[in-house]
Coordinates of N, CA, C and O in Angstrom, one line a residue:
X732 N 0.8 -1.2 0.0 CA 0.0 0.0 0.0 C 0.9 1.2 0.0 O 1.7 1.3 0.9
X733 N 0.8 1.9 -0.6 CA 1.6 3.3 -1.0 C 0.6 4.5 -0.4 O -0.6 4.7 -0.7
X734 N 1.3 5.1 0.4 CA 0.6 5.9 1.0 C 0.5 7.5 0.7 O 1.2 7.6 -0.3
X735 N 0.1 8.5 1.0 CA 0.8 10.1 0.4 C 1.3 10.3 1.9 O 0.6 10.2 2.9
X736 N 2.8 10.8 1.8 CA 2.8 11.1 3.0 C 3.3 12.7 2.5 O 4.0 13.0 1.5
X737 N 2.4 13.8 3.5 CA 2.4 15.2 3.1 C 4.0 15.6 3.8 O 4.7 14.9 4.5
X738 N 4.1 16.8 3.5 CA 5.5 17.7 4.3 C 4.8 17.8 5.5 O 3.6 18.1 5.6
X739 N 5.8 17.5 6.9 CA 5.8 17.5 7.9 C 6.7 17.7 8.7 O 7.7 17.2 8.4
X740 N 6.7 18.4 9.8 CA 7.6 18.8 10.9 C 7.3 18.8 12.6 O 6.1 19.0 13.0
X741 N 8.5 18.4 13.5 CA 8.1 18.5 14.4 C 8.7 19.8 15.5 O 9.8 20.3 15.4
X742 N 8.1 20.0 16.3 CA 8.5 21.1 17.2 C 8.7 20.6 18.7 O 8.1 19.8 19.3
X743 N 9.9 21.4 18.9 CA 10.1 20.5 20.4 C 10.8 22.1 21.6 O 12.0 22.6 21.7
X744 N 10.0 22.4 22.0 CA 10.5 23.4 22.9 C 11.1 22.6 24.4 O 10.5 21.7 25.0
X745 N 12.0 23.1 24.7 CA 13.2 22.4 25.9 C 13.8 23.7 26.5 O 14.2 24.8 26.2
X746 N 13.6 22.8 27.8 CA 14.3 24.2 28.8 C 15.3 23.3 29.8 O 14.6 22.8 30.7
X747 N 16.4 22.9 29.9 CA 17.3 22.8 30.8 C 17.3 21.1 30.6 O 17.7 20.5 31.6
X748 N 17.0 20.5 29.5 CA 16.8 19.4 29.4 C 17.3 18.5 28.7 O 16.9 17.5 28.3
X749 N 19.0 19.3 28.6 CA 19.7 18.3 27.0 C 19.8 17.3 26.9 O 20.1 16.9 25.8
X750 N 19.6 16.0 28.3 CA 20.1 14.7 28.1 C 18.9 14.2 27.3 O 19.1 13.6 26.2
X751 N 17.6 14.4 27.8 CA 16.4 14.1 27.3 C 16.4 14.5 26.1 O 16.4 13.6 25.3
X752 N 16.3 15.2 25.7 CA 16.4 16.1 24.3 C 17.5 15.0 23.3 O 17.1 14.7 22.2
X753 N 18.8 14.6 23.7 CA 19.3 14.1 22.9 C 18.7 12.9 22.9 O 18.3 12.6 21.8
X754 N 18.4 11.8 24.0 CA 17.6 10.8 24.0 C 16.5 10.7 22.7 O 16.5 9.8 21.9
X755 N 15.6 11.9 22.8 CA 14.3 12.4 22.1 C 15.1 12.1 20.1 O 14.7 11.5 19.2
X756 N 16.1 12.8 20.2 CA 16.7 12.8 18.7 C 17.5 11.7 18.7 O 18.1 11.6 17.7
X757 N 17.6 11.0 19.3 CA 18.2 9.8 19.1 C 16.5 8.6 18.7 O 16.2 7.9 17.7
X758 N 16.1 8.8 19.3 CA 14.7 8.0 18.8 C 13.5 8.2 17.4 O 12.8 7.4 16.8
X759 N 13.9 9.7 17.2 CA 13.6 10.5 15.8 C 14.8 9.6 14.8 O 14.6 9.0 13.8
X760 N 15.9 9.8 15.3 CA 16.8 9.0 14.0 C 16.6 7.9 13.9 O 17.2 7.4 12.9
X761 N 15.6 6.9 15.1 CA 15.7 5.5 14.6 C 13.7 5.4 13.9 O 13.3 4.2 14.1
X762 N 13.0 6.2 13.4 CA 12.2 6.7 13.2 C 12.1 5.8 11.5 O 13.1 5.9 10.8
X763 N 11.1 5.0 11.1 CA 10.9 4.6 9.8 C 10.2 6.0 8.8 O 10.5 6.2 7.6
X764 N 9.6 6.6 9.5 CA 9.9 7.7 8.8 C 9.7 9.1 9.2 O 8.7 9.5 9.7
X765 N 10.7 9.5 9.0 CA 11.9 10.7 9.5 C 10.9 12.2 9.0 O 10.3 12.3 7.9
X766 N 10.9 13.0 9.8 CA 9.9 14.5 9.5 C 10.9 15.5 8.7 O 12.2 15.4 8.9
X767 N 10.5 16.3 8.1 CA 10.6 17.1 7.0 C 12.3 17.7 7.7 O 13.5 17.6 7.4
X768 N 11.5 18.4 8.7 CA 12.4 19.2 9.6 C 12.1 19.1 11.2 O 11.2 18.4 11.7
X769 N 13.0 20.0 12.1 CA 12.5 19.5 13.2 C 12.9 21.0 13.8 O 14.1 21.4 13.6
X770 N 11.8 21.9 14.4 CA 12.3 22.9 15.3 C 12.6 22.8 17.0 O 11.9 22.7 18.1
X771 N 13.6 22.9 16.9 CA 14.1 23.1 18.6 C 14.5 24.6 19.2 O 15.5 25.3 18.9
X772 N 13.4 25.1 20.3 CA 13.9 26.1 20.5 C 13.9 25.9 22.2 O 13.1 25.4 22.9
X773 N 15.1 26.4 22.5 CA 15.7 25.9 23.6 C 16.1 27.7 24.8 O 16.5 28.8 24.4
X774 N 15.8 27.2 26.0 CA 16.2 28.0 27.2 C 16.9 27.5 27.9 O 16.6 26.3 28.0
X775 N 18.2 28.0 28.8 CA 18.7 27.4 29.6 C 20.3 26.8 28.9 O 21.1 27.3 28.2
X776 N 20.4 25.6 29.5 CA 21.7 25.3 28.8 C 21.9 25.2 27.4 O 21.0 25.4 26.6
X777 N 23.3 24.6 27.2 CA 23.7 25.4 25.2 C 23.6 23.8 25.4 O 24.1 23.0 26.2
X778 N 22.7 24.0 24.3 CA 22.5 21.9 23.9 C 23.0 22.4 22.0 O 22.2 22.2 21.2
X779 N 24.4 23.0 21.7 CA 24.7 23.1 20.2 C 25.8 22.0 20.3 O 26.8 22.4 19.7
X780 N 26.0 21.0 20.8 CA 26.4 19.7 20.8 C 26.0 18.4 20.4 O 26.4 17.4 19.8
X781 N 24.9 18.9 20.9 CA 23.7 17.6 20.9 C 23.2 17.9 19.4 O 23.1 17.0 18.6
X782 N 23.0 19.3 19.1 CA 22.3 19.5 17.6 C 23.1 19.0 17.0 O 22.7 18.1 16.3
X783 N 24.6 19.2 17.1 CA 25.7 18.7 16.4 C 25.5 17.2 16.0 O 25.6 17.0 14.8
X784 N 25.2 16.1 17.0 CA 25.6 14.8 16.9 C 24.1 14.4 15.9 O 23.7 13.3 15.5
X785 N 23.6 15.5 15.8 CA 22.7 15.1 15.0 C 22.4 15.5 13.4 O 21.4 16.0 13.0
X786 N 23.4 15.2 12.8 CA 23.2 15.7 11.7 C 22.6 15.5 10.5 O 22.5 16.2 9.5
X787 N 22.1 14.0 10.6 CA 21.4 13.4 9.7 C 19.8 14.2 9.8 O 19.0 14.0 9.0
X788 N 19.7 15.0 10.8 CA 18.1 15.2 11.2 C 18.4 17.0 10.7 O 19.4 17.7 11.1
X789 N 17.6 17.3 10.0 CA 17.4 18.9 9.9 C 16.7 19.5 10.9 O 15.5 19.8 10.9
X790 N 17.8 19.9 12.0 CA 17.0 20.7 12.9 C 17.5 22.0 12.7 O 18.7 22.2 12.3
X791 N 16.5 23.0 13.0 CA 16.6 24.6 12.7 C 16.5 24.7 14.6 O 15.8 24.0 15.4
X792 N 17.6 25.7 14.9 CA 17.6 26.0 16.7 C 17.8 27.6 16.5 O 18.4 28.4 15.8
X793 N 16.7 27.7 17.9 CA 16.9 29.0 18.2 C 17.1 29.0 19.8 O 16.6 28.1 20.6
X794 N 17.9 30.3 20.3 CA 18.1 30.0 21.6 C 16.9 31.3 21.8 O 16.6 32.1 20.9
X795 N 16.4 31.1 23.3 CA 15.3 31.8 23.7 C 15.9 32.2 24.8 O 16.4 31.4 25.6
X796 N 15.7 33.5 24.9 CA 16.3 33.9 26.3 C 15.0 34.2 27.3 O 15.0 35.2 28.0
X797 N 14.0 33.4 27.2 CA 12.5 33.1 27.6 C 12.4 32.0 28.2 O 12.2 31.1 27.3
X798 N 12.4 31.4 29.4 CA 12.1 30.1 29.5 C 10.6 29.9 29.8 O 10.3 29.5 30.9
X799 N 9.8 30.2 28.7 CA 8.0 30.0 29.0 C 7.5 29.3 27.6 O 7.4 29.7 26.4
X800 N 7.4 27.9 28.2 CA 7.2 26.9 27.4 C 6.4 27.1 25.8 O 6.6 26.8 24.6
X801 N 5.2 28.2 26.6 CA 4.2 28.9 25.6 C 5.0 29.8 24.4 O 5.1 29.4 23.2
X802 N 5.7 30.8 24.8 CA 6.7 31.5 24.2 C 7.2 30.4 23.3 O 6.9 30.4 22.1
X803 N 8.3 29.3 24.0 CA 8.7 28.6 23.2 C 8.0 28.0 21.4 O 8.5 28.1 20.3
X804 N 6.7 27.3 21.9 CA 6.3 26.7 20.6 C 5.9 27.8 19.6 O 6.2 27.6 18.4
X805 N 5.3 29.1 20.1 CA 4.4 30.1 19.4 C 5.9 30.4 18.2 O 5.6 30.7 17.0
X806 N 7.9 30.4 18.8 CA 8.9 30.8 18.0 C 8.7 29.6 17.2 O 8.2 29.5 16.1
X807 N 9.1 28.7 17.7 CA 9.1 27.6 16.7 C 8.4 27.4 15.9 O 8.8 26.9 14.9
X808 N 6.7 27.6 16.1 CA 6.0 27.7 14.7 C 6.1 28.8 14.0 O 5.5 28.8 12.9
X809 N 6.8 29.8 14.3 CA 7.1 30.8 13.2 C 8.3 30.3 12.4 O 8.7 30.8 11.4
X810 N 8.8 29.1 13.0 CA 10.2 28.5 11.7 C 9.6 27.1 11.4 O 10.2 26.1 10.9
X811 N 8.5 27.2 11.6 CA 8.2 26.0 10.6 C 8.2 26.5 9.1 O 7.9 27.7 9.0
X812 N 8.4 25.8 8.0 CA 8.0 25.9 6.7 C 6.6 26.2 5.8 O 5.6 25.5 5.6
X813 N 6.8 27.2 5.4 CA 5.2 27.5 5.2 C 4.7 26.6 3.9 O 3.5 26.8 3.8
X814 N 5.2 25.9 3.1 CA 4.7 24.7 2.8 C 4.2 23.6 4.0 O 3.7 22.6 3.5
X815 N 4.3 23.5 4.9 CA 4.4 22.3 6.0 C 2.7 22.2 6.1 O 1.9 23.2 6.2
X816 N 2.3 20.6 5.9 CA 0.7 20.5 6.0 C 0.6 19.7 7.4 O -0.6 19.6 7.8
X817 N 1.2 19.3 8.0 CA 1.2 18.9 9.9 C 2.7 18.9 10.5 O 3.8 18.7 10.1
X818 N 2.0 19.2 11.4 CA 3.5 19.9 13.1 C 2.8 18.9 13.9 O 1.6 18.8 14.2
X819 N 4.0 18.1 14.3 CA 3.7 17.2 15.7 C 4.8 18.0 16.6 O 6.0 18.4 16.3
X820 N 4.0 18.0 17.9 CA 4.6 19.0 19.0 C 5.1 17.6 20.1 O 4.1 16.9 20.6
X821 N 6.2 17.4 20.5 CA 6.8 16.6 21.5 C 7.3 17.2 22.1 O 7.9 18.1 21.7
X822 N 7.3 17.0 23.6 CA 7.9 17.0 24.6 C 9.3 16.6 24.9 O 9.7 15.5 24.5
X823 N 10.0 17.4 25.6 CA 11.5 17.2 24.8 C 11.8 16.0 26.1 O 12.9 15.7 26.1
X824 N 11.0 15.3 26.8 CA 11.0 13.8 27.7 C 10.5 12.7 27.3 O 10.3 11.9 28.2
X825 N 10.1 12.3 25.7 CA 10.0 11.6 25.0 C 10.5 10.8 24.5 O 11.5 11.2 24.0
X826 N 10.2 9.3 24.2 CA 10.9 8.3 23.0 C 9.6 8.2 22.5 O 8.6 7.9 23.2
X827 N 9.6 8.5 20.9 CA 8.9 7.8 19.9 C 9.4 6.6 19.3 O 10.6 6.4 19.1
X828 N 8.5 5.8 19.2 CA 8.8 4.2 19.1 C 8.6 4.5 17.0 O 7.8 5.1 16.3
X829 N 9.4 3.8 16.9 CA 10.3 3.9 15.4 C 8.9 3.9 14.1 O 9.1 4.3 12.9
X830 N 7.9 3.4 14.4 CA 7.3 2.6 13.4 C 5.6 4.4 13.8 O 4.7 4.6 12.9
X831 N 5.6 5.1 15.0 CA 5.0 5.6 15.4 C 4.2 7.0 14.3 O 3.0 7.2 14.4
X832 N 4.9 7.5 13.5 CA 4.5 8.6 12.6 C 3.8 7.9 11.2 O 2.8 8.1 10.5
X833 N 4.8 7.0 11.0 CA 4.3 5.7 9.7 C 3.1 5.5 10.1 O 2.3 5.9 9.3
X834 N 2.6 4.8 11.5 CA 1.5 4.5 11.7 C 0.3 5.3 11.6 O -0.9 5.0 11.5
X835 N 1.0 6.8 11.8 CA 0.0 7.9 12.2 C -0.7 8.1 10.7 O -1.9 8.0 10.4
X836 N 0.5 8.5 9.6 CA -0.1 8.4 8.0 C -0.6 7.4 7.4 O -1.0 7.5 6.3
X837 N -0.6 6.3 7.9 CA -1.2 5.6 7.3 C -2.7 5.4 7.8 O -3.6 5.0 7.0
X838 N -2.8 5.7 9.2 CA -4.0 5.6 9.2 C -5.3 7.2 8.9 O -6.5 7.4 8.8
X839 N -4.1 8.0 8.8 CA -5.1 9.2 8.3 C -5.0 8.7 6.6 O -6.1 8.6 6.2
X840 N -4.0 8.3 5.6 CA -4.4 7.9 4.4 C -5.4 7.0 4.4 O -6.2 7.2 3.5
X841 N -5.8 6.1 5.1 CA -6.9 5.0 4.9 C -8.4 5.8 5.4 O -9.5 5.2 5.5
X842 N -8.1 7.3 5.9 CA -9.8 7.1 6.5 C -9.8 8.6 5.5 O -9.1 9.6 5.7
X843 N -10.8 8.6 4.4 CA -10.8 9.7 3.4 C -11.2 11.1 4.5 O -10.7 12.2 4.4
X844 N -12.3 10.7 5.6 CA -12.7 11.8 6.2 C -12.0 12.6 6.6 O -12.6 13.6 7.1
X845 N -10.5 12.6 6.5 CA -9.7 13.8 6.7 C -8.9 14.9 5.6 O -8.1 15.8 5.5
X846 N -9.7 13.9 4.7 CA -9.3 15.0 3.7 C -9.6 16.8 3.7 O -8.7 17.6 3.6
X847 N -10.8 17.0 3.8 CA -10.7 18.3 4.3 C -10.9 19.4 5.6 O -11.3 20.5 5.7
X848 N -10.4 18.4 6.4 CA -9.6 18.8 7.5 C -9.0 19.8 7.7 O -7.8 19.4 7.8
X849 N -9.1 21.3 7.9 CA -7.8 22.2 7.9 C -7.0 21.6 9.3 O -6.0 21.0 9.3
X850 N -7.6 21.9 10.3 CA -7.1 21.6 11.6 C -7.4 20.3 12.2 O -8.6 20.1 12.3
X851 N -6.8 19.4 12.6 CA -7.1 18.3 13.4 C -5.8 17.6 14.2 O -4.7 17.8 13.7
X852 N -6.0 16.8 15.2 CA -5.4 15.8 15.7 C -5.3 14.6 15.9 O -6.3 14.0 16.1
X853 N -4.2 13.8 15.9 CA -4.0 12.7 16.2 C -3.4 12.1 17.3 O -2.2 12.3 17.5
X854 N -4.0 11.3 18.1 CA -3.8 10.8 19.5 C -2.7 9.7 19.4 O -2.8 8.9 18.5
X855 N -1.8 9.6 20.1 CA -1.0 7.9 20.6 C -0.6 8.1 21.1 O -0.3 9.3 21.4
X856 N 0.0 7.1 21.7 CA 1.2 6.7 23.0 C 2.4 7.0 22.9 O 3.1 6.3 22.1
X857 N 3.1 7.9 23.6 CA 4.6 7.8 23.6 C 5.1 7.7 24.5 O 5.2 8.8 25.0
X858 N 5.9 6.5 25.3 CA 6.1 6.9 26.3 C 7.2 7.3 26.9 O 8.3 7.1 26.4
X859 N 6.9 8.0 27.9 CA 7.6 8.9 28.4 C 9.1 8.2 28.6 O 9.2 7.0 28.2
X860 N 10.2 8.9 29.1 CA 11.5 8.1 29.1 C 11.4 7.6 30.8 O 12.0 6.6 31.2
X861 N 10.7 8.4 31.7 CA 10.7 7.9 33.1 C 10.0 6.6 33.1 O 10.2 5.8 34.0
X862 N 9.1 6.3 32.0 CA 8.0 5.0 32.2 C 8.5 4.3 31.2 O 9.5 4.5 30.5
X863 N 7.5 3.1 31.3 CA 7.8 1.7 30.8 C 6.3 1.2 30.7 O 5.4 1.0 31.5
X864 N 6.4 1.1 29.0 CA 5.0 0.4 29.0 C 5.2 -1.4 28.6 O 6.2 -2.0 28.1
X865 N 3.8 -1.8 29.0 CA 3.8 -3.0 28.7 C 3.8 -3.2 27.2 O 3.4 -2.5 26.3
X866 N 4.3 -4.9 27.3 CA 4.3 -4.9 25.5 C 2.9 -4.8 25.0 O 2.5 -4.2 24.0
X867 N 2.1 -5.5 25.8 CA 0.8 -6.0 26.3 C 0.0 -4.5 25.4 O -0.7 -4.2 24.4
X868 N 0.5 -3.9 26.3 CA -0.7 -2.4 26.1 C 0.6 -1.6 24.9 O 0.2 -0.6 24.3
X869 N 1.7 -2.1 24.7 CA 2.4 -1.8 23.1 C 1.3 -2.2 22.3 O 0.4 -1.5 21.9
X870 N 1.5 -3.3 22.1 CA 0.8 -4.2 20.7 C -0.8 -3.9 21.2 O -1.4 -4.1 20.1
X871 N -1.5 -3.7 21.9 CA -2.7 -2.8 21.8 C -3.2 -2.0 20.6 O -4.0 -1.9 19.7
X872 N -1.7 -0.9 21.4 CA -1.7 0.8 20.4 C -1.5 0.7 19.4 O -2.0 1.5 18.7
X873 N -0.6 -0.5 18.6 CA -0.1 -0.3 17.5 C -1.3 -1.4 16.7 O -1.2 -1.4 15.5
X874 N -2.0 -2.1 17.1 CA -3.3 -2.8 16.4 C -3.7 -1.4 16.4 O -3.4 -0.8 15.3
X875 N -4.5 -0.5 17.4 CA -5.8 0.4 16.5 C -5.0 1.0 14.7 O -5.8 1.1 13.7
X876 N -4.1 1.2 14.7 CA -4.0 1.5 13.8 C -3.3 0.9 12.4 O -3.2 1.3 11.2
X877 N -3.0 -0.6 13.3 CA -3.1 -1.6 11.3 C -4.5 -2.1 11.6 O -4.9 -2.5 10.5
X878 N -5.6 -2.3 12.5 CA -6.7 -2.9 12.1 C -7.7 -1.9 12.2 O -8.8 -2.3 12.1
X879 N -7.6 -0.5 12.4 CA -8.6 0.4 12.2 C -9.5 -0.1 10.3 O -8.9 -0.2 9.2
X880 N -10.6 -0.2 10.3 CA -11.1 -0.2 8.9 C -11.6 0.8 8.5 O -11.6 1.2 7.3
X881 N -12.4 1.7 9.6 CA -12.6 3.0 8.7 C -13.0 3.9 10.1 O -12.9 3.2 11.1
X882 N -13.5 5.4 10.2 CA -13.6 6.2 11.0 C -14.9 7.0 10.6 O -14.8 7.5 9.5
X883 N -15.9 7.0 11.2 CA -17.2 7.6 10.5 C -17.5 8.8 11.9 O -17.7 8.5 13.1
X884 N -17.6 10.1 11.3 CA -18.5 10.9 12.1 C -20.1 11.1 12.4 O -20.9 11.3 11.5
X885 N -20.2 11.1 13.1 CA -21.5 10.5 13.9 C -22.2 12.1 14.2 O -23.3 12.2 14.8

């Protein structure tokens, strides 16, 4: 099944958080498929190391001499790409599990009702790097969306 996957980016605002943050882009690079670009806009310590070890990933950084979380995303969606048709916003205490964005397009390509969609969201699990999920309630999350068949508004 061949899917459209549109231009996408994600935003990750971080305040004093580089180990997580690199953790976070370390799980983006093991990602089956990888976002457009990635905005990081950061307060607090100089994480231009960590951008460093990441070079395979197009991250655009800005330092914020703000540390208000709100502040933070409102800069970074001003460097998103104005071609860009969805921004997933992560928390910079994150692992996305590798197969997790593939899953997300594919199940918005199989359900037509989002075709005209300007604004919408999509829900899933990530878990946190303090927690540990079961595989149990893993393979749950990742059935709704290979055995989803269709999504009807009611």
């Amino acid at each position: 099944m061949s899917i459209q996957i549109p231009h996408w980016e994600i935003v990750i605002a971080t305040y004093n958080r580089s180990q997580s943050l690199n953790k976070l882009l370390f799980s983006i690079e093991g990602m089956s498929l990888k976002p457009n670009a990635i905005c990081v806009v950061s307060a607090g310590e100089n994480i231009e190391k960590i951008i460093s070890v990441h070079r395979s990933l197009k991250i655009r950084h800005f330092v914020s001499k703000t540390a208000n979380q709100s502040f933070q995303k409102k800069k970074a969606i001003s460097m998103v790409s104005d071609y860009c048709k969805w921004i997933a916003f992560l928390d910079d205490d994150v692992l996305v599990r590798s197969d997790a964005f593939e899953s997300i397009f594919k199940f918005i390509d199989k359900n037509e009702i989002y075709e005209n969609i300007k604004i919408g969201g999509v829900g899933f699990n990530i878990s946190n790097q303090n927690q540990k999920l079961s595989n149990t309630v893993n393979k749950k999350i990742a059935n709704i969306f290979r055995d989803r068949k269709s999504t009807r508004l009611n």
